[in-house]
Structure formats: C-alpha cells, structure tokens
C-alpha cells in the first residue's frame, strides 16, 4: 500500500493523463475509507472505531498533533513537545501557553508549567482569592456527609510520613503531618522537608498537646526555652493583652466544675527536690491555700486565706514592716498576746493562771494592793511578786512581806504565745 501526497496525485490525474491501476491504488490508499478505517458518520458526528494514528509534520518543531478552532479562531492545540525540547504530551491555549503537560520520561504532570518536578505540580495564578489561586477542592452537594477532602496517605508504619509542607523559597518553611514512627502523633515543625526535625508542637492520640516536647504527659505541656533572657515573656507561657483600655485584663484561668470535683491550683516543682502548690480547696469553704507539695494542696498546708483571715501553720519571718488591719489569732481563735486582769489574790498565795507553759510565756505588767496597812517590820524584801511554772501551768505569787495578813491584790498579767516569742 503506497501513500502519495496531493501534488503527486494531482499529476497522475490531471487532464490528458492516463492513470494506471497502481495510480488508482495509490489514490485510494492515500485517502480515508469509512469501512476499512472504521470511520462512521451519524447525525453529523464522526466516529472512529479503530485506533487513530496521528503523525506530526517533520518541519513543525513543536510537533503539533491537533488544533481546535471556533470558526476561524484557533482555541486549543495538542502537541508532543512543549516548545522547549522537553518531550511530553502538551495542551496549549490560543496564545500557545501550556496549560497541561505530561512529561514522557517520568510521567510528571504540570499545570501551568512544562517542567514539573513532582508527580503533580501546579503553578499558582496571580489571584488572591483562594478559590482561584492554586488547588481548590469544592463539593457543591449540600447533602449530609458530602465532604470536600484533601487526603494524604502512606501505605503503613514502615513507610514515609504523610505531611503537608509550606515554604518561602530561600527563607524558611513549615511542615505538618503524622509521624508514623512515633505512635502516629500529629506534629508541626519549622522545616518544610522534615517533620521530625526540631518539632515545635505535638498532638498525641490521647488529646495531649506538647509545645517543645514530643512526649506530653498533661493535656498541655510546655517546655521552657533555654534563653538567658530573664524576661518571663520569653521563657514558657505568657498571656499578654496589648489593649490598654479599662478592664482589658490578661487572665490565666483555673476552674473546676463544682465542689465535688478536684481543686484548682498551680504547682511549682524542682524535679527530685521539692515543690509548692497554691490554689483553692473547694472542700474547705473555697479557701486559698499554699502547701509545700506540688501535687497536693491540702497536705501540710502552711498558709490559708479565707473570709478576710490568714492562718499560718509554721514560723513567720518578717524582714520589713508588717501592717495588719485586723486581728492576729491562733488556729484555736485565741490571740497571740493577751492581757488579763486578775483580782482577789491573797498574800503569799500561789494563783493558777491556767496558761499552759508549753504554749505561753506569762509575766506581770502591773499590780495594785488592797487598802490594808503595810507594816514593813524588819524584812529586807517588802514586796515579792513574780510568775512561775508549776504542774505545767503558769502561776502568780504576790505578797507584801509584812504583818498585814489581809492583802487583796489586783494583778495585770500579760500572756504571749510561744508562736511569736521565746522564753530564754
């Protein structure tokens, strides 16, 4: 079967020529045959049943295969090269710009580019509208469970990691995805090519979030930075409200659901050394407490604030002025210093004050005798008056050493709690 071009056939069938049988065969073989070539026309549509082979013009450097027209205006074209000597299947618009390119060598697909470096590479437009820029997944179906999903998946735990990358070329990048080598945790890292290099935030399967750690043990665990800057805002957790208007606060809120729940408190701890806690004991009238235990607010509580009162269970050291607007009392509701007037003490009598020597230090700050005459006689010590301890309590001894046996003393006694004073 010989195929000839039009000029050759024109010469064989021009006026006065005598075409041979072979010339007629060449003519037939150089045209399409609807029956042999499986081409059918029905309702103005051309149907090709057998494979159609299209060969490009050797003089066409872009090896154009098909061109599409709207009337006389060229709209689209299909060629085997991109015009840059890169072999592939290319679809161009009316201006010759590539819109879809499939690279022959590795099958990479480029949308807007003829040099795709990935299986699919899309060149973004200049549009700022996300729906018109790069890749847009839209589901117009408004029925239930008709989602719009962008899926990233790997074959198994032993494979690579499914993650998404963002990058500013020549500057820096970010990545976010699943680390299937670390219990399938979701991670965010400041590296567009590596999800596990310097991971900044981690979400585990129990809903715990780690910032600066990939092993969070609490719902939110923050690892402090190593900066030498003493500014707390540069270290761990900082809540900052830049609004300078009235009542625009910066609040760290700790709240529990009710009295039956746990206690809202803050903990401080030096690992393997000691810790402290401060917060509300909602089992004890919502008092604010401080305890030397980072895990238990009510274990050996040292200071309690409640209803305008402060209770201290331990020593209080004051290195500056202490201004107190209310009373200072002990846990048994007794004051730390008491002054008592005791009347009717007879001469040479051991009077029991009922102040325990284990809790109090007692002393006499004043006295007054009765109206009886004083007969000094030959005694050297006219007045004998002091406090002393007997059987665990403080006693008073008061006496005029005289011949007057009708003494009637009034004593002013000061009792000071040993919580604020020592007996030396």
Tab-separated table of C-alpha atoms in Angstrom:
chain	number	residue	atom	x	y	z
A	1	UNK	CA	0.000	0.000	0.000
A	2	UNK	CA	1.582	3.231	-1.196
A	3	UNK	CA	0.513	6.613	0.134
A	4	UNK	CA	1.206	9.655	-2.004
A	5	UNK	CA	0.843	13.354	-1.362
A	6	UNK	CA	-1.621	15.584	-3.151
A	7	UNK	CA	0.848	17.084	-5.630
A	8	UNK	CA	1.878	13.630	-6.824
A	9	UNK	CA	-1.717	12.529	-7.243
A	10	UNK	CA	-2.653	15.792	-8.981
A	11	UNK	CA	-0.040	14.987	-11.621
A	12	UNK	CA	-1.370	11.473	-12.173
A	13	UNK	CA	-4.965	12.593	-12.606
A	14	UNK	CA	-4.578	15.890	-14.437
A	15	UNK	CA	-6.315	16.486	-17.757
A	16	UNK	CA	-4.867	14.311	-20.534
A	17	UNK	CA	-3.071	11.947	-18.133
A	18	UNK	CA	-3.635	8.222	-18.261
A	19	UNK	CA	-3.667	6.920	-14.642
A	20	UNK	CA	-2.596	3.334	-14.242
A	21	UNK	CA	-4.112	0.717	-11.940
A	22	UNK	CA	-1.343	1.424	-9.443
A	23	UNK	CA	-2.144	5.120	-9.554
A	24	UNK	CA	-5.734	4.338	-8.620
A	25	UNK	CA	-4.493	2.133	-5.779
A	26	UNK	CA	-2.255	4.948	-4.560
A	27	UNK	CA	-5.194	7.341	-4.669
A	28	UNK	CA	-7.387	5.020	-2.651
A	29	UNK	CA	-4.641	4.244	-0.111
A	30	UNK	CA	-3.898	7.931	0.327
A	31	UNK	CA	-7.469	8.699	1.423
A	32	UNK	CA	-9.645	7.522	4.293
A	33	UNK	CA	-12.032	4.662	3.785
A	34	UNK	CA	-15.002	4.757	6.106
A	35	UNK	CA	-15.362	0.985	6.048
A	36	UNK	CA	-11.738	-0.181	6.270
A	37	UNK	CA	-10.638	2.615	8.574
A	38	UNK	CA	-13.613	2.105	10.916
A	39	UNK	CA	-14.900	5.617	10.463
A	40	UNK	CA	-18.620	6.241	10.657
A	41	UNK	CA	-20.698	9.368	10.304
A	42	UNK	CA	-24.021	9.531	12.076
A	43	UNK	CA	-26.090	12.615	12.841
A	44	UNK	CA	-23.202	14.846	11.782
A	45	UNK	CA	-20.862	13.085	14.228
A	46	UNK	CA	-17.705	11.323	13.101
A	47	UNK	CA	-16.958	8.103	14.959
A	48	UNK	CA	-13.584	6.344	14.719
A	49	UNK	CA	-13.758	2.757	15.982
A	50	UNK	CA	-10.163	1.693	15.349
A	51	UNK	CA	-7.031	3.360	16.816
A	52	UNK	CA	-6.273	6.631	15.038
A	53	UNK	CA	-2.633	7.341	14.281
A	54	UNK	CA	-1.646	10.985	14.009
A	55	UNK	CA	1.823	11.859	12.676
A	56	UNK	CA	3.271	15.324	13.001
A	57	UNK	CA	4.777	17.456	10.302
A	58	UNK	CA	8.592	16.979	10.333
A	59	UNK	CA	9.001	20.729	9.880
A	60	UNK	CA	6.912	21.521	12.993
A	61	UNK	CA	9.352	21.856	15.924
A	62	UNK	CA	6.520	21.637	18.432
A	63	UNK	CA	5.172	18.512	16.721
A	64	UNK	CA	1.576	19.705	16.774
A	65	UNK	CA	-0.923	16.859	16.588
A	66	UNK	CA	-4.289	18.616	16.691
A	67	UNK	CA	-5.589	22.158	16.533
A	68	UNK	CA	-9.065	23.231	17.547
A	69	UNK	CA	-10.936	26.176	16.096
A	70	UNK	CA	-14.032	28.190	16.807
A	71	UNK	CA	-14.817	29.306	13.302
A	72	UNK	CA	-11.534	30.712	12.030
A	73	UNK	CA	-10.149	31.390	15.517
A	74	UNK	CA	-7.665	28.929	16.982
A	75	UNK	CA	-8.676	27.980	20.553
A	76	UNK	CA	-6.628	24.964	21.648
A	77	UNK	CA	-3.837	22.769	20.368
A	78	UNK	CA	-2.263	19.443	21.301
A	79	UNK	CA	1.369	18.707	20.629
A	80	UNK	CA	4.087	16.233	21.611
A	81	UNK	CA	6.621	18.794	22.787
A	82	UNK	CA	6.437	21.831	24.984
A	83	UNK	CA	8.446	24.001	22.660
A	84	UNK	CA	11.457	23.676	24.938
A	85	UNK	CA	12.734	20.344	23.587
A	86	UNK	CA	11.167	18.561	26.520
A	87	UNK	CA	9.291	15.536	25.235
A	88	UNK	CA	5.789	15.149	26.554
A	89	UNK	CA	2.091	15.498	25.897
A	90	UNK	CA	1.121	19.164	25.939
A	91	UNK	CA	-2.143	21.098	25.739
A	92	UNK	CA	-1.807	24.802	24.941
A	93	UNK	CA	-4.281	27.670	24.852
A	94	UNK	CA	-4.905	30.050	21.961
A	95	UNK	CA	-1.794	32.052	22.889
A	96	UNK	CA	0.415	28.975	22.895
A	97	UNK	CA	0.802	28.904	26.688
A	98	UNK	CA	0.975	25.419	28.169
A	99	UNK	CA	-1.999	24.551	30.366
A	100	UNK	CA	-1.386	20.838	30.886
A	101	UNK	CA	1.867	18.990	30.330
A	102	UNK	CA	2.635	15.311	30.923
A	103	UNK	CA	6.328	14.532	30.872
A	104	UNK	CA	7.171	11.434	28.828
A	105	UNK	CA	10.228	10.413	30.849
A	106	UNK	CA	8.717	10.052	34.335
A	107	UNK	CA	5.040	10.904	33.865
A	108	UNK	CA	5.129	14.083	35.954
A	109	UNK	CA	2.154	16.349	35.323
A	110	UNK	CA	2.475	20.105	35.170
A	111	UNK	CA	-0.407	22.555	35.299
A	112	UNK	CA	0.880	25.910	34.162
A	113	UNK	CA	4.424	24.547	33.821
A	114	UNK	CA	6.293	22.339	31.357
A	115	UNK	CA	8.937	21.411	33.921
A	116	UNK	CA	7.059	19.558	36.659
A	117	UNK	CA	9.408	18.293	39.382
A	118	UNK	CA	6.741	16.231	41.180
A	119	UNK	CA	4.045	13.806	40.024
A	120	UNK	CA	1.731	16.850	40.037
A	121	UNK	CA	2.993	20.435	40.089
A	122	UNK	CA	0.620	23.393	39.898
A	123	UNK	CA	1.739	26.948	39.170
A	124	UNK	CA	-0.416	29.354	41.144
A	125	UNK	CA	-2.190	32.228	39.473
A	126	UNK	CA	-1.915	35.865	40.490
A	127	UNK	CA	-5.346	35.691	42.125
A	128	UNK	CA	-5.561	36.378	45.875
A	129	UNK	CA	-8.881	34.541	46.090
A	130	UNK	CA	-8.032	31.019	47.412
A	131	UNK	CA	-10.660	29.519	45.127
A	132	UNK	CA	-8.849	30.924	42.094
A	133	UNK	CA	-5.197	30.562	43.051
A	134	UNK	CA	-3.790	27.046	43.096
A	135	UNK	CA	-5.542	23.857	44.153
A	136	UNK	CA	-9.217	24.110	45.102
A	137	UNK	CA	-11.466	21.248	46.213
A	138	UNK	CA	-15.146	22.171	46.223
A	139	UNK	CA	-18.179	19.984	46.821
A	140	UNK	CA	-21.324	21.728	45.646
A	141	UNK	CA	-23.536	18.992	47.111
A	142	UNK	CA	-25.249	20.299	50.248
A	143	UNK	CA	-26.442	16.920	51.480
A	144	UNK	CA	-25.188	15.340	54.700
A	145	UNK	CA	-21.713	13.760	54.636
A	146	UNK	CA	-20.898	15.217	51.225
A	147	UNK	CA	-17.441	16.415	52.212
A	148	UNK	CA	-14.563	18.158	50.469
A	149	UNK	CA	-11.441	16.196	51.452
A	150	UNK	CA	-7.762	16.613	50.707
A	151	UNK	CA	-6.153	13.256	51.551
A	152	UNK	CA	-2.508	12.480	52.289
A	153	UNK	CA	-1.826	8.776	52.967
A	154	UNK	CA	1.081	6.327	53.181
A	155	UNK	CA	0.965	2.542	52.927
A	156	UNK	CA	1.978	1.694	56.505
A	157	UNK	CA	4.051	2.330	59.595
A	158	UNK	CA	7.283	1.324	57.879
A	159	UNK	CA	6.798	3.803	55.054
A	160	UNK	CA	7.276	7.533	54.861
A	161	UNK	CA	5.276	10.138	56.718
A	162	UNK	CA	2.118	11.778	55.353
A	163	UNK	CA	2.504	15.524	55.794
A	164	UNK	CA	1.876	18.885	54.162
A	165	UNK	CA	4.622	21.450	53.589
A	166	UNK	CA	4.682	25.243	53.331
A	167	UNK	CA	7.767	27.127	52.204
A	168	UNK	CA	9.040	30.582	51.315
A	169	UNK	CA	11.851	29.830	48.882
A	170	UNK	CA	15.220	30.909	50.173
A	171	UNK	CA	13.757	31.838	53.568
A	172	UNK	CA	12.069	29.229	55.754
A	173	UNK	CA	9.364	26.611	55.715
A	174	UNK	CA	6.967	24.570	57.855
A	175	UNK	CA	5.529	21.075	57.809
A	176	UNK	CA	2.533	19.468	59.475
A	177	UNK	CA	1.552	15.823	59.431
A	178	UNK	CA	1.700	12.368	61.012
A	179	UNK	CA	4.860	10.821	62.446
A	180	UNK	CA	4.133	7.126	61.930
A	181	UNK	CA	7.383	6.228	63.702
A	182	UNK	CA	6.131	7.874	66.910
A	183	UNK	CA	2.670	6.454	67.645
A	184	UNK	CA	1.112	8.358	64.709
A	185	UNK	CA	1.319	11.695	66.517
A	186	UNK	CA	0.395	14.850	64.639
A	187	UNK	CA	3.381	17.205	64.558
A	188	UNK	CA	4.296	20.708	63.414
A	189	UNK	CA	7.918	21.508	62.561
A	190	UNK	CA	9.779	24.577	61.185
A	191	UNK	CA	11.195	22.614	58.252
A	192	UNK	CA	9.316	22.082	55.006
A	193	UNK	CA	11.198	18.874	54.173
A	194	UNK	CA	11.407	17.186	57.611
A	195	UNK	CA	8.517	16.728	60.026
A	196	UNK	CA	10.608	15.414	62.933
A	197	UNK	CA	13.484	17.890	62.823
A	198	UNK	CA	13.065	20.406	65.675
A	199	UNK	CA	9.377	19.612	66.158
A	200	UNK	CA	7.662	22.539	67.884
A	201	UNK	CA	4.169	21.172	68.595
A	202	UNK	CA	2.913	17.610	69.044
A	203	UNK	CA	-0.614	16.203	69.408
A	204	UNK	CA	-0.866	12.620	70.671
A	205	UNK	CA	-3.696	10.114	70.442
A	206	UNK	CA	-4.939	10.886	73.968
A	207	UNK	CA	-5.627	14.535	73.169
A	208	UNK	CA	-2.481	15.793	74.885
A	209	UNK	CA	-0.572	18.706	73.375
A	210	UNK	CA	3.156	19.247	73.725
A	211	UNK	CA	4.924	22.517	72.930
A	212	UNK	CA	8.664	21.980	72.768
A	213	UNK	CA	8.231	18.294	73.639
A	214	UNK	CA	7.063	15.255	71.669
A	215	UNK	CA	6.123	13.351	74.847
A	216	UNK	CA	3.379	15.410	76.560
A	217	UNK	CA	2.166	13.927	79.857
A	218	UNK	CA	-0.553	16.510	80.531
A	219	UNK	CA	-3.356	17.938	78.363
A	220	UNK	CA	-0.922	20.801	77.664
A	221	UNK	CA	2.795	20.538	78.420
A	222	UNK	CA	5.153	23.414	77.594
A	223	UNK	CA	8.929	23.044	77.647
A	224	UNK	CA	10.629	26.293	78.587
A	225	UNK	CA	13.197	27.755	76.241
A	226	UNK	CA	16.915	27.830	77.021
A	227	UNK	CA	17.148	31.584	76.620
A	228	UNK	CA	19.230	33.502	79.135
A	229	UNK	CA	16.812	36.411	78.891
A	230	UNK	CA	15.312	36.856	82.389
A	231	UNK	CA	12.120	38.234	80.889
A	232	UNK	CA	9.379	35.669	81.734
A	233	UNK	CA	7.609	36.548	78.488
A	234	UNK	CA	10.430	34.846	76.577
A	235	UNK	CA	10.529	31.608	78.558
A	236	UNK	CA	7.440	29.450	78.899
A	237	UNK	CA	3.820	30.627	78.950
A	238	UNK	CA	2.957	34.309	78.525
A	239	UNK	CA	-0.534	35.815	78.442
A	240	UNK	CA	-0.351	39.356	77.091
A	241	UNK	CA	-3.157	41.792	76.417
A	242	UNK	CA	-1.911	44.742	74.334
A	243	UNK	CA	-5.213	46.580	74.809
A	244	UNK	CA	-4.722	49.497	77.188
A	245	UNK	CA	-8.416	50.196	77.717
A	246	UNK	CA	-10.130	49.798	81.067
A	247	UNK	CA	-10.979	46.239	82.174
A	248	UNK	CA	-8.953	44.692	79.355
A	249	UNK	CA	-7.204	42.143	81.553
A	250	UNK	CA	-4.693	39.359	80.985
A	251	UNK	CA	-6.101	36.360	82.867
A	252	UNK	CA	-4.848	32.849	83.471
A	253	UNK	CA	-7.993	30.959	84.450
A	254	UNK	CA	-8.109	27.761	86.522
A	255	UNK	CA	-11.619	26.393	87.080
A	256	UNK	CA	-13.240	23.130	88.174
A	257	UNK	CA	-16.829	22.115	87.545
A	258	UNK	CA	-18.016	22.160	91.160
A	259	UNK	CA	-17.439	21.494	94.825
A	260	UNK	CA	-17.425	17.738	94.310
A	261	UNK	CA	-14.566	17.935	91.813
A	262	UNK	CA	-10.860	18.485	92.272
A	263	UNK	CA	-9.090	21.623	93.432
A	264	UNK	CA	-7.943	24.343	91.000
A	265	UNK	CA	-4.333	25.124	91.849
A	266	UNK	CA	-0.920	25.986	90.413
A	267	UNK	CA	2.178	23.899	91.093
A	268	UNK	CA	5.888	24.722	91.171
A	269	UNK	CA	8.498	21.989	91.384
A	270	UNK	CA	12.222	21.349	91.246
A	271	UNK	CA	12.471	17.760	89.977
A	272	UNK	CA	13.644	15.326	92.665
A	273	UNK	CA	13.962	18.171	95.167
A	274	UNK	CA	10.827	19.900	96.436
A	275	UNK	CA	7.708	21.644	95.234
A	276	UNK	CA	4.904	24.009	96.173
A	277	UNK	CA	1.254	24.424	95.303
A	278	UNK	CA	-1.191	27.304	95.604
A	279	UNK	CA	-4.892	27.300	94.874
A	280	UNK	CA	-8.443	26.812	96.097
A	281	UNK	CA	-9.525	23.998	98.425
A	282	UNK	CA	-13.149	23.595	97.369
A	283	UNK	CA	-13.710	21.046	100.157
A	284	UNK	CA	-12.889	23.704	102.774
A	285	UNK	CA	-15.096	26.714	102.038
A	286	UNK	CA	-13.083	27.609	98.910
A	287	UNK	CA	-10.153	28.872	100.934
A	288	UNK	CA	-6.957	29.860	99.164
A	289	UNK	CA	-4.081	27.690	100.388
A	290	UNK	CA	-0.320	27.351	99.996
A	291	UNK	CA	1.327	23.984	100.629
A	292	UNK	CA	4.907	22.600	100.319
A	293	UNK	CA	3.796	19.860	97.941
A	294	UNK	CA	3.475	20.321	94.199
A	295	UNK	CA	0.907	17.522	93.834
A	296	UNK	CA	-1.298	18.077	96.905
A	297	UNK	CA	-2.717	21.402	98.022
A	298	UNK	CA	-4.080	20.124	101.342
A	299	UNK	CA	-1.046	18.142	102.505
A	300	UNK	CA	0.735	20.099	105.295
A	301	UNK	CA	-0.843	23.397	104.269
A	302	UNK	CA	1.299	26.270	105.550
A	303	UNK	CA	-0.869	29.288	104.798
A	304	UNK	CA	-4.624	29.633	104.407
A	305	UNK	CA	-6.652	32.654	103.285
A	306	UNK	CA	-10.378	32.725	103.951
A	307	UNK	CA	-13.063	35.296	104.807
A	308	UNK	CA	-10.536	38.033	105.488
A	309	UNK	CA	-8.394	35.804	107.713
A	310	UNK	CA	-4.897	34.437	107.187
A	311	UNK	CA	-3.854	31.274	109.023
A	312	UNK	CA	-0.152	30.383	109.185
A	313	UNK	CA	0.841	26.878	110.168
A	314	UNK	CA	4.531	27.421	110.835
A	315	UNK	CA	7.072	30.130	111.540
A	316	UNK	CA	6.667	33.637	110.169
A	317	UNK	CA	9.813	35.611	109.413
A	318	UNK	CA	9.377	39.303	108.682
A	319	UNK	CA	12.224	41.376	107.317
A	320	UNK	CA	10.306	44.622	106.931
A	321	UNK	CA	7.269	46.444	108.295
A	322	UNK	CA	4.113	44.387	108.697
A	323	UNK	CA	0.877	46.354	108.646
A	324	UNK	CA	-2.142	44.463	109.950
A	325	UNK	CA	-5.649	45.819	109.629
A	326	UNK	CA	-7.355	43.062	111.594
A	327	UNK	CA	-6.712	40.676	114.465
A	328	UNK	CA	-3.907	38.138	114.645
A	329	UNK	CA	-5.218	34.896	116.135
A	330	UNK	CA	-4.127	31.316	116.573
A	331	UNK	CA	-5.992	28.413	114.971
A	332	UNK	CA	-7.954	27.952	118.241
A	333	UNK	CA	-9.220	31.523	117.766
A	334	UNK	CA	-7.094	32.840	120.639
A	335	UNK	CA	-4.985	35.921	120.154
A	336	UNK	CA	-1.219	35.708	120.259
A	337	UNK	CA	-0.905	38.252	123.102
A	338	UNK	CA	-3.395	38.549	125.936
A	339	UNK	CA	-3.525	40.923	128.915
A	340	UNK	CA	-5.725	39.764	131.763
A	341	UNK	CA	-6.784	41.498	134.987
A	342	UNK	CA	-6.865	39.089	137.935
A	343	UNK	CA	-8.439	40.276	141.181
A	344	UNK	CA	-8.642	38.937	144.728
A	345	UNK	CA	-5.207	37.381	145.029
A	346	UNK	CA	-4.351	36.962	148.714
A	347	UNK	CA	-0.918	37.381	150.167
A	348	UNK	CA	1.582	34.554	149.795
A	349	UNK	CA	-0.865	32.676	147.557
A	350	UNK	CA	0.112	30.591	144.514
A	351	UNK	CA	-2.531	31.606	141.994
A	352	UNK	CA	-3.033	29.345	138.927
A	353	UNK	CA	-3.452	31.372	135.706
A	354	UNK	CA	-4.372	28.265	133.677
A	355	UNK	CA	-1.991	29.303	130.866
A	356	UNK	CA	-0.023	26.262	129.699
A	357	UNK	CA	3.733	26.669	129.865
A	358	UNK	CA	4.038	24.743	126.569
A	359	UNK	CA	2.097	27.408	124.695
A	360	UNK	CA	2.507	30.640	126.645
A	361	UNK	CA	5.001	32.907	128.339
A	362	UNK	CA	3.444	34.888	131.210
A	363	UNK	CA	4.642	37.987	133.036
A	364	UNK	CA	3.247	40.664	135.340
A	365	UNK	CA	2.950	44.128	133.823
A	366	UNK	CA	1.186	45.844	136.732
A	367	UNK	CA	-0.318	45.398	140.177
A	368	UNK	CA	-2.379	47.127	142.792
A	369	UNK	CA	-2.590	46.289	146.509
A	370	UNK	CA	-5.564	46.491	148.852
A	371	UNK	CA	-6.353	49.133	151.441
A	372	UNK	CA	-4.698	47.263	154.337
A	373	UNK	CA	-1.928	48.901	156.303
A	374	UNK	CA	1.584	47.884	155.378
A	375	UNK	CA	3.885	47.004	158.277
A	376	UNK	CA	7.359	46.701	156.877
A	377	UNK	CA	8.893	45.424	160.104
A	378	UNK	CA	12.433	44.165	159.746
A	379	UNK	CA	12.029	42.475	156.361
A	380	UNK	CA	14.520	43.265	153.605
A	381	UNK	CA	12.184	42.477	150.686
A	382	UNK	CA	8.960	44.341	151.196
A	383	UNK	CA	7.209	43.131	148.001
A	384	UNK	CA	7.556	39.711	146.454
A	385	UNK	CA	5.763	39.310	143.115
A	386	UNK	CA	6.519	37.018	140.187
A	387	UNK	CA	5.207	34.333	137.837
A	388	UNK	CA	6.391	30.760	137.889
A	389	UNK	CA	5.614	27.382	136.377
A	390	UNK	CA	4.006	24.630	138.386
A	391	UNK	CA	2.477	21.400	137.121
A	392	UNK	CA	2.594	22.612	133.515
A	393	UNK	CA	0.852	25.947	134.029
A	394	UNK	CA	1.836	29.454	134.914
A	395	UNK	CA	1.186	30.674	138.485
A	396	UNK	CA	1.389	34.055	140.214
A	397	UNK	CA	2.977	34.706	143.569
A	398	UNK	CA	2.281	38.116	145.179
A	399	UNK	CA	2.977	39.141	148.781
A	400	UNK	CA	3.778	42.093	150.995
A	401	UNK	CA	6.290	40.740	153.443
A	402	UNK	CA	4.648	42.334	156.463
A	403	UNK	CA	2.438	41.600	159.403
A	404	UNK	CA	-0.618	42.533	157.428
A	405	UNK	CA	-2.429	39.324	156.538
A	406	UNK	CA	-5.388	40.944	154.816
A	407	UNK	CA	-3.814	41.661	151.441
A	408	UNK	CA	-6.005	41.917	148.349
A	409	UNK	CA	-4.024	42.103	145.101
A	410	UNK	CA	-5.147	43.041	141.623
A	411	UNK	CA	-2.665	41.791	139.042
A	412	UNK	CA	-2.386	42.653	135.342
A	413	UNK	CA	-0.986	39.605	133.595
A	414	UNK	CA	0.401	39.503	130.030
A	415	UNK	CA	0.415	36.156	128.255
A	416	UNK	CA	2.383	35.895	124.987
A	417	UNK	CA	2.048	32.898	122.718
A	418	UNK	CA	5.227	30.948	122.111
A	419	UNK	CA	4.408	31.167	118.410
A	420	UNK	CA	5.749	34.729	118.485
A	421	UNK	CA	8.118	34.716	121.490
A	422	UNK	CA	10.781	32.555	123.173
A	423	UNK	CA	11.474	32.055	126.872
A	424	UNK	CA	15.226	32.429	127.390
